[in-house]
Structures are given as structure tokens and as C-alpha cells.
Coordinates of N, CA and C in Angstrom, one line a residue:
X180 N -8.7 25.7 6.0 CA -8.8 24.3 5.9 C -7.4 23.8 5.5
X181 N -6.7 22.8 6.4 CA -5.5 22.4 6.2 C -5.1 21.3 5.1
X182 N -4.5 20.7 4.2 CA -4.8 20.1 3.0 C -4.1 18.4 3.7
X183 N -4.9 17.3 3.2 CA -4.8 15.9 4.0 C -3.4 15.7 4.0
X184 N -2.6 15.6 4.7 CA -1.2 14.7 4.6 C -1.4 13.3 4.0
X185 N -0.4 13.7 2.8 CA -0.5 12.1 2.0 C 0.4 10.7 3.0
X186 N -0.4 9.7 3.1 CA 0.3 8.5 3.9 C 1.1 8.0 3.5
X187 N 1.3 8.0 1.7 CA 2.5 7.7 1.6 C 3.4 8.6 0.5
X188 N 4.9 8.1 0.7 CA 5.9 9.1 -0.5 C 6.6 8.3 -1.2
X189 N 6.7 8.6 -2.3 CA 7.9 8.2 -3.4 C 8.9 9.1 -2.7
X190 N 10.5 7.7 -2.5 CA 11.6 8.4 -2.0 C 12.8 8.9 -3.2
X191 N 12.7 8.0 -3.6 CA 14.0 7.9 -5.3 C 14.2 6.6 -5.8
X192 N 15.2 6.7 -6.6 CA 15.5 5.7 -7.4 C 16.7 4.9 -7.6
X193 N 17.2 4.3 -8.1 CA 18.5 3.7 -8.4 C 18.8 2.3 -9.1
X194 N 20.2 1.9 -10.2 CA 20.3 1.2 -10.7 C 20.7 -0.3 -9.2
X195 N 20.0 -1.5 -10.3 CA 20.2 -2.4 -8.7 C 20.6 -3.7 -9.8
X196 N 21.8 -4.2 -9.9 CA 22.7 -5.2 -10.8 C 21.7 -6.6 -9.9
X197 N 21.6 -7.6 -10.1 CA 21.2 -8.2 -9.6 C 21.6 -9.6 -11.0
X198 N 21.8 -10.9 -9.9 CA 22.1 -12.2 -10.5 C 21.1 -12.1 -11.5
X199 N 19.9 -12.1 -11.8 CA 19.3 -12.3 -12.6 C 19.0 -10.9 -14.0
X200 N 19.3 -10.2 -13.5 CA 19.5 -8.8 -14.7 C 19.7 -7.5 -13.9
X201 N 19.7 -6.8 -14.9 CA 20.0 -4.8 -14.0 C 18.8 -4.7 -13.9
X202 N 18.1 -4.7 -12.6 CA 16.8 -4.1 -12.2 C 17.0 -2.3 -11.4
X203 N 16.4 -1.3 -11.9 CA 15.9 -0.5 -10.7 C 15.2 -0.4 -9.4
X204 N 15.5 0.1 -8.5 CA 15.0 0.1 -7.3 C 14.8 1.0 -6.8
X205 N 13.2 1.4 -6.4 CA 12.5 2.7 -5.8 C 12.1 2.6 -4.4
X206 N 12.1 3.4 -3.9 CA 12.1 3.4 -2.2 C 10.6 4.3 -2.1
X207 N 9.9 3.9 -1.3 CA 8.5 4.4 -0.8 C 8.3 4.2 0.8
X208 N 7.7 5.4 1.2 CA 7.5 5.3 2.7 C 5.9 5.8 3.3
X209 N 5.8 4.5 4.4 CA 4.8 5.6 4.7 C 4.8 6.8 5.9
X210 N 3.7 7.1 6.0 CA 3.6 8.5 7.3 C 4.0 7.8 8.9
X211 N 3.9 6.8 8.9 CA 4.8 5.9 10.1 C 6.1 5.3 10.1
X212 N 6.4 5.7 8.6 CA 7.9 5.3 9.1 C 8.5 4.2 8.0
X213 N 7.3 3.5 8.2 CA 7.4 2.2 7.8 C 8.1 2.3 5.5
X214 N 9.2 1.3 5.5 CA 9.7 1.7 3.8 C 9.2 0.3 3.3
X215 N 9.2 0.8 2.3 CA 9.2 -0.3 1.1 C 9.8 0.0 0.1
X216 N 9.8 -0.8 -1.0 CA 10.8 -1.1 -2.5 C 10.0 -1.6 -3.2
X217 N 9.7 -1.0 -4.9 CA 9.9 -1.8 -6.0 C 11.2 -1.9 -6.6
X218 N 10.5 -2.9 -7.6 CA 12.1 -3.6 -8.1 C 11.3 -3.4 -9.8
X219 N 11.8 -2.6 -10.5 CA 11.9 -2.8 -12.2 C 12.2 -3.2 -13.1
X220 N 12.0 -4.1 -13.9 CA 12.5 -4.3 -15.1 C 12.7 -4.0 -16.7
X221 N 13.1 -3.4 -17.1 CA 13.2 -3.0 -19.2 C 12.0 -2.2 -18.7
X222 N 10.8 -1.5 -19.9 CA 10.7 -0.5 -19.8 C 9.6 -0.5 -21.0
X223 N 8.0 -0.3 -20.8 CA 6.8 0.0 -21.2 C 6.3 0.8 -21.3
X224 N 4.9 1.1 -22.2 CA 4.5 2.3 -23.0 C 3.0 2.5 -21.8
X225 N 2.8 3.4 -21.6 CA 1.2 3.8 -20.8 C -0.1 2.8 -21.6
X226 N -0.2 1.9 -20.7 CA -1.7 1.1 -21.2 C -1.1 -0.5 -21.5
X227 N 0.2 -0.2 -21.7 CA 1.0 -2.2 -21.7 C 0.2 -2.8 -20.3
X228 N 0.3 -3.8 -20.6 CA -0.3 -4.6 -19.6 C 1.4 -5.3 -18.8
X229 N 1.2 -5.1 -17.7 CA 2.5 -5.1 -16.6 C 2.8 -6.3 -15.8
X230 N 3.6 -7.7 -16.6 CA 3.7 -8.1 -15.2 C 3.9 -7.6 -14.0
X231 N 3.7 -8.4 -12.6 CA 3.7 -7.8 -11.6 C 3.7 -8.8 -10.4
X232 N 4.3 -8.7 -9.3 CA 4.4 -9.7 -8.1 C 4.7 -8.8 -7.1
X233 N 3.7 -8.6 -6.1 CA 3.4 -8.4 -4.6 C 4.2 -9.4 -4.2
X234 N 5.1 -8.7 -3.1 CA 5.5 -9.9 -2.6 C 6.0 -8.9 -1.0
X235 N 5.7 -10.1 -0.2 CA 5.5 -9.6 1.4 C 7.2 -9.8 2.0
X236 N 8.2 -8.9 3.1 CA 9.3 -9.5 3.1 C 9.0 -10.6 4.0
X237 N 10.1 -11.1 3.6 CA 10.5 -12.7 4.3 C 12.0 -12.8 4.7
X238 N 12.3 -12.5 5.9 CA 14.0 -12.2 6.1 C 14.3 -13.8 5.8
X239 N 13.9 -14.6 6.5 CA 14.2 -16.1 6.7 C 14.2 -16.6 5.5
X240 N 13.2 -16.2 4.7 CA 13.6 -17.1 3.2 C 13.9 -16.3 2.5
X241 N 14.1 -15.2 2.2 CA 14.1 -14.5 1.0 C 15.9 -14.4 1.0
X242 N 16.3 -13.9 2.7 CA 18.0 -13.8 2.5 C 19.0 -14.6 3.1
X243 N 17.9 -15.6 4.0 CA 18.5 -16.7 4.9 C 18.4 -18.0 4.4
X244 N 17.8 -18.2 3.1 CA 17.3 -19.7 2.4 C 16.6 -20.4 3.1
X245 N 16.1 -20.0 4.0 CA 15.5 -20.9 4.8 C 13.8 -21.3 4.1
X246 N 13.9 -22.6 4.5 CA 13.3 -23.8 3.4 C 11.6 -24.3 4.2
X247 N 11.5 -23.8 5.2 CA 10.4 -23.9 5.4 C 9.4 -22.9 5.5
X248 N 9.3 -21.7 4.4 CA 8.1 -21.4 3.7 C 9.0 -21.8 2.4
X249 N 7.9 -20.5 1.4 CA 7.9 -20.5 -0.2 C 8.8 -19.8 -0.6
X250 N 8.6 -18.8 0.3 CA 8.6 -17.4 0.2 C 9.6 -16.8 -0.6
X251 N 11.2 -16.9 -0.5 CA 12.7 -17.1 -1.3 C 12.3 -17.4 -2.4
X252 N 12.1 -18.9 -2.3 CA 11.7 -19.6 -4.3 C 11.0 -18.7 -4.9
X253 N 10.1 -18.1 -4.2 CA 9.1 -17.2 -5.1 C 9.4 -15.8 -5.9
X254 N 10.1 -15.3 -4.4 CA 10.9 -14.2 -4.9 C 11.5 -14.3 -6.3
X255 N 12.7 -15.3 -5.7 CA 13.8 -15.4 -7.0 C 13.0 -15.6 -8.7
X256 N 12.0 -16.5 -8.1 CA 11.4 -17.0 -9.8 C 10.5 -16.0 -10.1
X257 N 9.7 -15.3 -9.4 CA 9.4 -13.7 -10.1 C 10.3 -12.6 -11.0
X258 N 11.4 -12.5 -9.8 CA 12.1 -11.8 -10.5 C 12.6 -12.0 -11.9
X259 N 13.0 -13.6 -12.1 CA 13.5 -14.4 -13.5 C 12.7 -14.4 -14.5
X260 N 10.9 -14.6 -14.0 CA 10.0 -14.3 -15.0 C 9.8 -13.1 -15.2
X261 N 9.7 -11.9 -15.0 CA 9.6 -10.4 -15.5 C 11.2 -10.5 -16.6
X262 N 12.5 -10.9 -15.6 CA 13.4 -10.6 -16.9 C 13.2 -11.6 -18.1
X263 N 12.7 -12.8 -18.1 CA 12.5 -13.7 -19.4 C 11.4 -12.9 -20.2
X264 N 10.1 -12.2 -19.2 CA 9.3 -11.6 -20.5 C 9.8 -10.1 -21.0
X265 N 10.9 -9.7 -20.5 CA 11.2 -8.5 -21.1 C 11.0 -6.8 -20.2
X266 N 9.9 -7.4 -19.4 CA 9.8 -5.8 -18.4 C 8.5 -6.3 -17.2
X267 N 8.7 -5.7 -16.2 CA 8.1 -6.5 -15.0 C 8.0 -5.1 -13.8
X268 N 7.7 -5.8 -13.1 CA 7.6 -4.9 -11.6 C 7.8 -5.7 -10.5
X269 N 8.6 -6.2 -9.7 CA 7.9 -6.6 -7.7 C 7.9 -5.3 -6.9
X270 N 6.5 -5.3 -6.5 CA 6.1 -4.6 -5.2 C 7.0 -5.6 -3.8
X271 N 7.9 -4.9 -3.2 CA 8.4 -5.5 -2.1 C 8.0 -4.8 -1.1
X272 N 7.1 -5.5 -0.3 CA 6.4 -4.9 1.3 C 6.8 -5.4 2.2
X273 N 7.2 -4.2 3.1 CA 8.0 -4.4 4.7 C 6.9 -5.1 5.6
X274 N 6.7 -6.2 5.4 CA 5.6 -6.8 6.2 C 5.1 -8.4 6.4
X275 N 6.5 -8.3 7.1 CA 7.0 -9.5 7.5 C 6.0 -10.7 8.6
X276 N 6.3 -11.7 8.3 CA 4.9 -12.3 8.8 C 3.9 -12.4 8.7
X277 N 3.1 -12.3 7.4 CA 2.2 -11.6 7.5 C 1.8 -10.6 8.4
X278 N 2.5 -9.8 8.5 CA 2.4 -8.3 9.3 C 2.8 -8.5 10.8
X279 N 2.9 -9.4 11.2 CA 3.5 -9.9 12.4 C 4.5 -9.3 13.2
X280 N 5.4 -9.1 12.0 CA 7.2 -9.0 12.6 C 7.8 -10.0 12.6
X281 N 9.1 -9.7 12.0 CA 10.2 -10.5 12.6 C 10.2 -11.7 13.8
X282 N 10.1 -11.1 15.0 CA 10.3 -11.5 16.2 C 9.2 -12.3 16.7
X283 N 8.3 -11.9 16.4 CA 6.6 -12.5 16.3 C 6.3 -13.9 15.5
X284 N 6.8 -13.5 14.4 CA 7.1 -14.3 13.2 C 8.0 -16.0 14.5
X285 N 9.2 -15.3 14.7 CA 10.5 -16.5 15.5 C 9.3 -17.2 16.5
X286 N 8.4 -16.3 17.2 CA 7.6 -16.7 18.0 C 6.7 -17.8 17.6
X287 N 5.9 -17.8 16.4 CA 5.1 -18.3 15.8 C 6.1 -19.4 15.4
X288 N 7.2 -19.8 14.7 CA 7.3 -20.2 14.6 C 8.4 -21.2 15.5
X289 N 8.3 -21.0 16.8 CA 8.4 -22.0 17.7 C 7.4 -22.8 18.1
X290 N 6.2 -22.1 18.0 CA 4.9 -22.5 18.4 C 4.6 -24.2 17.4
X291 N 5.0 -23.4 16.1 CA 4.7 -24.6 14.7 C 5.8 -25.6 14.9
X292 N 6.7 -25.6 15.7 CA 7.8 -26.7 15.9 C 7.0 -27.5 16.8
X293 N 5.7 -26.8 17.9 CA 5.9 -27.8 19.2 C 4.3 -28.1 17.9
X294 N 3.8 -28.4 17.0 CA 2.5 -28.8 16.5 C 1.4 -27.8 15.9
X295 N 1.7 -26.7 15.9 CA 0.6 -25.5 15.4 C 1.2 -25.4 14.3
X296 N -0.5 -24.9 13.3 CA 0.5 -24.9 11.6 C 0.5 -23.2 11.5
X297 N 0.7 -22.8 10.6 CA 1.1 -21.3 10.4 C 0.0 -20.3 11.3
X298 N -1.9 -20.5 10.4 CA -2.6 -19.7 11.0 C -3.1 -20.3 13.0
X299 N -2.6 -21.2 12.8 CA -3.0 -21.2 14.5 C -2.0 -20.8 15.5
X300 N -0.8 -20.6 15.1 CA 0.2 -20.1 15.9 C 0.1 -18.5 16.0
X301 N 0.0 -17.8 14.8 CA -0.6 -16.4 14.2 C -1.5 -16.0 15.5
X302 N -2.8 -17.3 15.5 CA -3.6 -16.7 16.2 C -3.4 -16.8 17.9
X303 N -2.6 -17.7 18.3 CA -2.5 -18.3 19.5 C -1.8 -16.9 20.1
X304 N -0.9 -16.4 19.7 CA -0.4 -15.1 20.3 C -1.0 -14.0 19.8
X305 N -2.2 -14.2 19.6 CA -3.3 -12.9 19.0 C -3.4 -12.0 18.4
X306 N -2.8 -12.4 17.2 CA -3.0 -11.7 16.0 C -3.9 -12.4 15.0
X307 N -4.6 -11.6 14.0 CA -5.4 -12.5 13.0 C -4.2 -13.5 11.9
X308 N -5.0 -14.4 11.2 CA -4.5 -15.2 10.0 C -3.2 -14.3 9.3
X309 N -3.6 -13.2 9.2 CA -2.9 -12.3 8.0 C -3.4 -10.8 8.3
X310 N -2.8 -10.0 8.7 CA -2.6 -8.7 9.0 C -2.0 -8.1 7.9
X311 N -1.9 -7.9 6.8 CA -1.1 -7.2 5.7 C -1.8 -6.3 5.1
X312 N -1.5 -5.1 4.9 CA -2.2 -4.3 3.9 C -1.6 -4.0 2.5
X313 N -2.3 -3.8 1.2 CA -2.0 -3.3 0.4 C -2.1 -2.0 -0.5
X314 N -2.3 -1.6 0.5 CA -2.8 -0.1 -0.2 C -1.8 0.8 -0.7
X315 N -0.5 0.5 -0.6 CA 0.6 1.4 -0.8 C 1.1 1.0 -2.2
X316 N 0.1 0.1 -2.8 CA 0.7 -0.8 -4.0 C 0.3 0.2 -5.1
X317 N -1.3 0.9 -4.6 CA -1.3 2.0 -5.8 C -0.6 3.6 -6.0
X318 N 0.0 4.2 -4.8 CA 0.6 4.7 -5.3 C 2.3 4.1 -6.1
X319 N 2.7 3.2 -5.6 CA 4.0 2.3 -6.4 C 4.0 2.4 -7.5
X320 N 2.3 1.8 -7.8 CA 2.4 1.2 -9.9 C 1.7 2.4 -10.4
X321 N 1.3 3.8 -9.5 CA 1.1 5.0 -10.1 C 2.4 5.2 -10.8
X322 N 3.3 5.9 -9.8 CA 4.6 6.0 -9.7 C 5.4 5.5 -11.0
X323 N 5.0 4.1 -11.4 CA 6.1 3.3 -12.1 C 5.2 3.8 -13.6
X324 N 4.1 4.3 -13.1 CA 3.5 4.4 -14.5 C 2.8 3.1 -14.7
X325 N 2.1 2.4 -13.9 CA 1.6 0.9 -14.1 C -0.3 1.1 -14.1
X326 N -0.9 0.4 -15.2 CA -1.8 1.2 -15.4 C -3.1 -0.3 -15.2
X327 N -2.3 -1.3 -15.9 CA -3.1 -2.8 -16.0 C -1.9 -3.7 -15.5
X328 N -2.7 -4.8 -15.5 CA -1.7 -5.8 -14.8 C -1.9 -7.2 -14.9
X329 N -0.7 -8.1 -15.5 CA -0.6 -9.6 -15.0 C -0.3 -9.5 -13.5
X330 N -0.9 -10.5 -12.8 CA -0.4 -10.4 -11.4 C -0.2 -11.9 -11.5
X331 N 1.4 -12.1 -11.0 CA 1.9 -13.3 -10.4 C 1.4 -13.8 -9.3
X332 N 0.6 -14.7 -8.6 CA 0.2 -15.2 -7.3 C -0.6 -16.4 -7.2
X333 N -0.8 -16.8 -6.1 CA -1.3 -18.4 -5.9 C -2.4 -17.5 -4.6
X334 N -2.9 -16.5 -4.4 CA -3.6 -15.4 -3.2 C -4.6 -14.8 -3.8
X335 N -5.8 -15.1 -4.1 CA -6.6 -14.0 -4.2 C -7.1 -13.0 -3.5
X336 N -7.1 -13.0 -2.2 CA -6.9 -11.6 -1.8 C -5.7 -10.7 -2.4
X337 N -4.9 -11.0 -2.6 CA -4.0 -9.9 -3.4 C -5.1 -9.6 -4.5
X338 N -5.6 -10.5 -5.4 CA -6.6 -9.6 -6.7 C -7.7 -8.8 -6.1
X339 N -8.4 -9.1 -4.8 CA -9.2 -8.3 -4.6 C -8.8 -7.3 -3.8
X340 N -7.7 -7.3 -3.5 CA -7.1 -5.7 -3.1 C -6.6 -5.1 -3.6
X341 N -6.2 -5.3 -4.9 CA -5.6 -4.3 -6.7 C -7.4 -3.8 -6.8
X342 N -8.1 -4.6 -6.8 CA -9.2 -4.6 -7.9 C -9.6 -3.6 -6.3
X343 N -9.8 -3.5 -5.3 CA -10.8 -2.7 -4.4 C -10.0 -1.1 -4.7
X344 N -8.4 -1.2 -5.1 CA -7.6 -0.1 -4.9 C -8.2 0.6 -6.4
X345 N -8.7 0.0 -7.5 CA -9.1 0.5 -8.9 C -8.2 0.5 -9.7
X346 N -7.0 -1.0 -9.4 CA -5.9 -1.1 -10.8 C -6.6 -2.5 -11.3
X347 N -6.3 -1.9 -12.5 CA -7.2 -3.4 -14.2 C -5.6 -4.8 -13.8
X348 N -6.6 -5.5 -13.2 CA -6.0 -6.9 -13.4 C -6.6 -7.7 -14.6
X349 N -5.4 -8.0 -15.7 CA -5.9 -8.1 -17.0 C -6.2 -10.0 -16.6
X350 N -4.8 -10.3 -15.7 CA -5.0 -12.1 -15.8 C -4.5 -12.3 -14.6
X351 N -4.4 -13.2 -14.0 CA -3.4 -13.7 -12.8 C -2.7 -15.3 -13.1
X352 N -1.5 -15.3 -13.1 CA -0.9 -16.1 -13.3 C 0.1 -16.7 -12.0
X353 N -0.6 -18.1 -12.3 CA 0.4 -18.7 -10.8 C 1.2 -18.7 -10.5
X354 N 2.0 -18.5 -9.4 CA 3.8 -18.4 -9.3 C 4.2 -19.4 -8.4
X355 N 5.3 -20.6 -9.2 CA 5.9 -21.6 -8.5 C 6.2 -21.5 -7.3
X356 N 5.8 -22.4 -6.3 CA 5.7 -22.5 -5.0 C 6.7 -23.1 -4.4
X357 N 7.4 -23.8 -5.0 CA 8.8 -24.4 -4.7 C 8.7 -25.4 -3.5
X358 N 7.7 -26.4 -3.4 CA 7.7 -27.1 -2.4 C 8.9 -28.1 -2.0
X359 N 9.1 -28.3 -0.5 CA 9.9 -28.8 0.1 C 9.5 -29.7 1.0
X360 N 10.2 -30.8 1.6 CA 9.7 -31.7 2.7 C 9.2 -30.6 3.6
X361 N 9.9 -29.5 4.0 CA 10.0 -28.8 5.2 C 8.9 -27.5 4.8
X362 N 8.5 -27.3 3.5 CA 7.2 -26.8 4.1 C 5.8 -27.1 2.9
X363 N 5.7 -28.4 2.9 CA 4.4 -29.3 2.2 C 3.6 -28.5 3.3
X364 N 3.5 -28.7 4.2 CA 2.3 -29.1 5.3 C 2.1 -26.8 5.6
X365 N 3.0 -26.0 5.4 CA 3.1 -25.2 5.1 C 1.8 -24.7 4.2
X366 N 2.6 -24.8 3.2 CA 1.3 -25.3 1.6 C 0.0 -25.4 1.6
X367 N -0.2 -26.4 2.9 CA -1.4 -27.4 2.4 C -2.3 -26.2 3.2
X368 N -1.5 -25.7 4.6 CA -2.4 -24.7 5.3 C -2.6 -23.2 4.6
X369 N -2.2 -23.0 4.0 CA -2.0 -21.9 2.8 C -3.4 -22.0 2.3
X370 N -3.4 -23.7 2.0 CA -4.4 -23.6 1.0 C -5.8 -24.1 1.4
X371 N -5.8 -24.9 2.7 CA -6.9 -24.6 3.2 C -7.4 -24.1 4.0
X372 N -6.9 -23.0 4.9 CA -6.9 -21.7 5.3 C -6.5 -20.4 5.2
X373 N -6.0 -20.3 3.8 CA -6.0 -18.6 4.1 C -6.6 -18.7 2.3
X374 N -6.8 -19.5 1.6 CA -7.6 -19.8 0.1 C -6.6 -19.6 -0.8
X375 N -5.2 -20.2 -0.5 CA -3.9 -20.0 -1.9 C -4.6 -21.1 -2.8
X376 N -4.4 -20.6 -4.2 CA -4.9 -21.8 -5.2 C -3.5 -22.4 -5.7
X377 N -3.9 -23.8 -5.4 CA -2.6 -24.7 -6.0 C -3.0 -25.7 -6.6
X378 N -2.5 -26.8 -7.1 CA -2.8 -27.9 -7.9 C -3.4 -28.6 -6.8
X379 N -4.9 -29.1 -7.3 CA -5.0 -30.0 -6.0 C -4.3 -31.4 -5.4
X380 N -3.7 -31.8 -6.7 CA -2.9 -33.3 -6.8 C -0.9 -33.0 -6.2
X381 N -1.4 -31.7 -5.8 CA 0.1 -31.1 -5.1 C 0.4 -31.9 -3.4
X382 N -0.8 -32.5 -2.9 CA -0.8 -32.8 -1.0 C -1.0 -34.4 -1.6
X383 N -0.9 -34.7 -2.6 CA -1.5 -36.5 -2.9 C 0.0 -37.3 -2.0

């Protein structure tokens, strides 16, 4: 009997200076190829309860500023809240578009120029709402030693995919959304179609 090939690997590590403090950064891959990255901050005992932020890439916002998603603001303000509480984690997942792609993603979003909001463009070139998986999150916060968790997010599916995977979500705490003229209407479909929780007096 041949023994299961694991889907995914811990690659290494390294110091990563960043505007906001000296974070570490770990590389993870899976059995297709596909990499991902955490990002670290300062440094906890087995059983601390861990902030923590899943966060999906976004080339457009995260390294191009680009102002019509969240996605950038979120990033950056994660990052700043793990360093203001002292020690943190982001899960960064290669899975862009909601799993889409890149290029899928440009697609969709020509679509939402001529009148489609995020999930109808998604679907119009046939793909679902949200294609993302998270399953590579528990070997990550194995890895990091992460055992319980604050999770940063405005997504409950993210809590019910920690909680299906068997990591202790101690609380979930909302993470600023950073709205803009250019993606309110973004937001609002966020929130009444894929169930992000936001202030309801946020679309007034």
C-alpha cells in the first residue's frame, strides 16, 4: 500500500521588513503547483488565541491601488492591526477573483462596466459567485503553531470553513472595508449576495 501524497507543503521562511513592521514570510504550495504565503507577526505561546486574516490575492487592489474593490484597504489595515496588537498572522491565498483568475477577473470586470454587479458577471462567463477554497489554511496555522483564533472578516463563510477544517474560532472581528464612490455598489453586492456583514446604515 502506497502512503497518500500530501496536497499541500510547507516551503520556508524568511524575514519580510514591511512599511508597517518586520513581518516573516512562509511559502506553501500545493500538489498543483499552485503557492501561497503567510505573513507573521511578534511571537506566541501554544493555546494564545491568534489574530488572524484570510485574505484572497487581489493584484488590482492589493499592488495597483485600484479603488474599486476593498480588497488593498483591507489588506494594509490587517496587517497594521496584528502589528498594533503585538502578534498576528495573514493567510495570503493565490486566488484571485474569487478563484477566477486574473484575466477572468479583467473579464468580469468589463462586464461590470457595461451594468453587471460583481456576482452576475462571475456568473455570466460561468463560473459560480465564489470559487475559493480554504483548506490549505490548516496546514498554514498548523505550521505557524496556530491553535485558536480572532478572525478578521466581514465573510462568514470564511468562519464556517476554519470551523469545518477543526481550528477554535474564539471571536470574529470586523475588518474596515474602506468604502469608496467607486466600490459602494461593490459592498452593497457583497452584502446582499454573497452574506458579508456590514453596518446596515453603511448603503443609507
Amino acid at each position: 500500500m502506497t502512503s497518500k501524497q500530501p496536497k499541500y507543503e510547507y516551503i520556508s521562511s524568511a524575514k519580510l521588513p514591511t512599511r508597517m513592521g518586520d513581518f516573516r514570510i512562509h511559502g506553501f504550495v500545493e500538489l498543483s503547483g499552485q503557492e501561497h504565503v503567510a505573513l507573521s507577526y511578534g511571537t506566541w505561546n501554544e493555546g494564545d488565541v491568534v489574530p488572524i486574516r484570510i485574505h484572497s490575492e487581489c493584484l488590482t487592489g492589493d499592488a495597483l491601488f485600484s479603488t474599486r474593490c476593498d480588497c488593498g484597504y483591507q489588506l494594509e489595515k490587517a496587517m497594521q492591526n496584528v502589528v498594533d496588537h503585538g502578534f498576528g498572522v495573514i493567510l495570503y491565498l493565490r486566488q484571485e477573483g474569487r478563484g477566477i483568475g486574473l484575466l477572468n477577473k479583467i473579464r468580469a470586470y468589463n462586464l461590470q462596466d457595461s451594468g453587471m454587479d460583481t456576482v452576475e458577471a462571475n456568473e455570466h462567463l460561468g463560473f459560480d459567485a465564489d470559487l475559493r477554497s480554504y483548506d490549505i489554511c490548516k496546514l498554514m496555522l498548523e505550521t505557524l503553531k496556530v491553535t485558536k483564533v480572532e478572525l478578521m472578516t466581514n465573510n462568514p463563510r470564511k468562519l464556517k470553513a476554519l470551523d469545518d477544517l477543526g481550528i477554535e474560532i474564539v471571536s470574529r472581528t470586523p475588518i474596515d472595508h474602506g468604502m469608496t464612490k467607486d466600490n459602494k455598489n461593490y459592498l452593497k453586492t457583497k452584502t446582499e449576495k454573497l452574506g458579508h456583514v456590514f453596518d446596515p446604515h453603511l448603503f443609507d
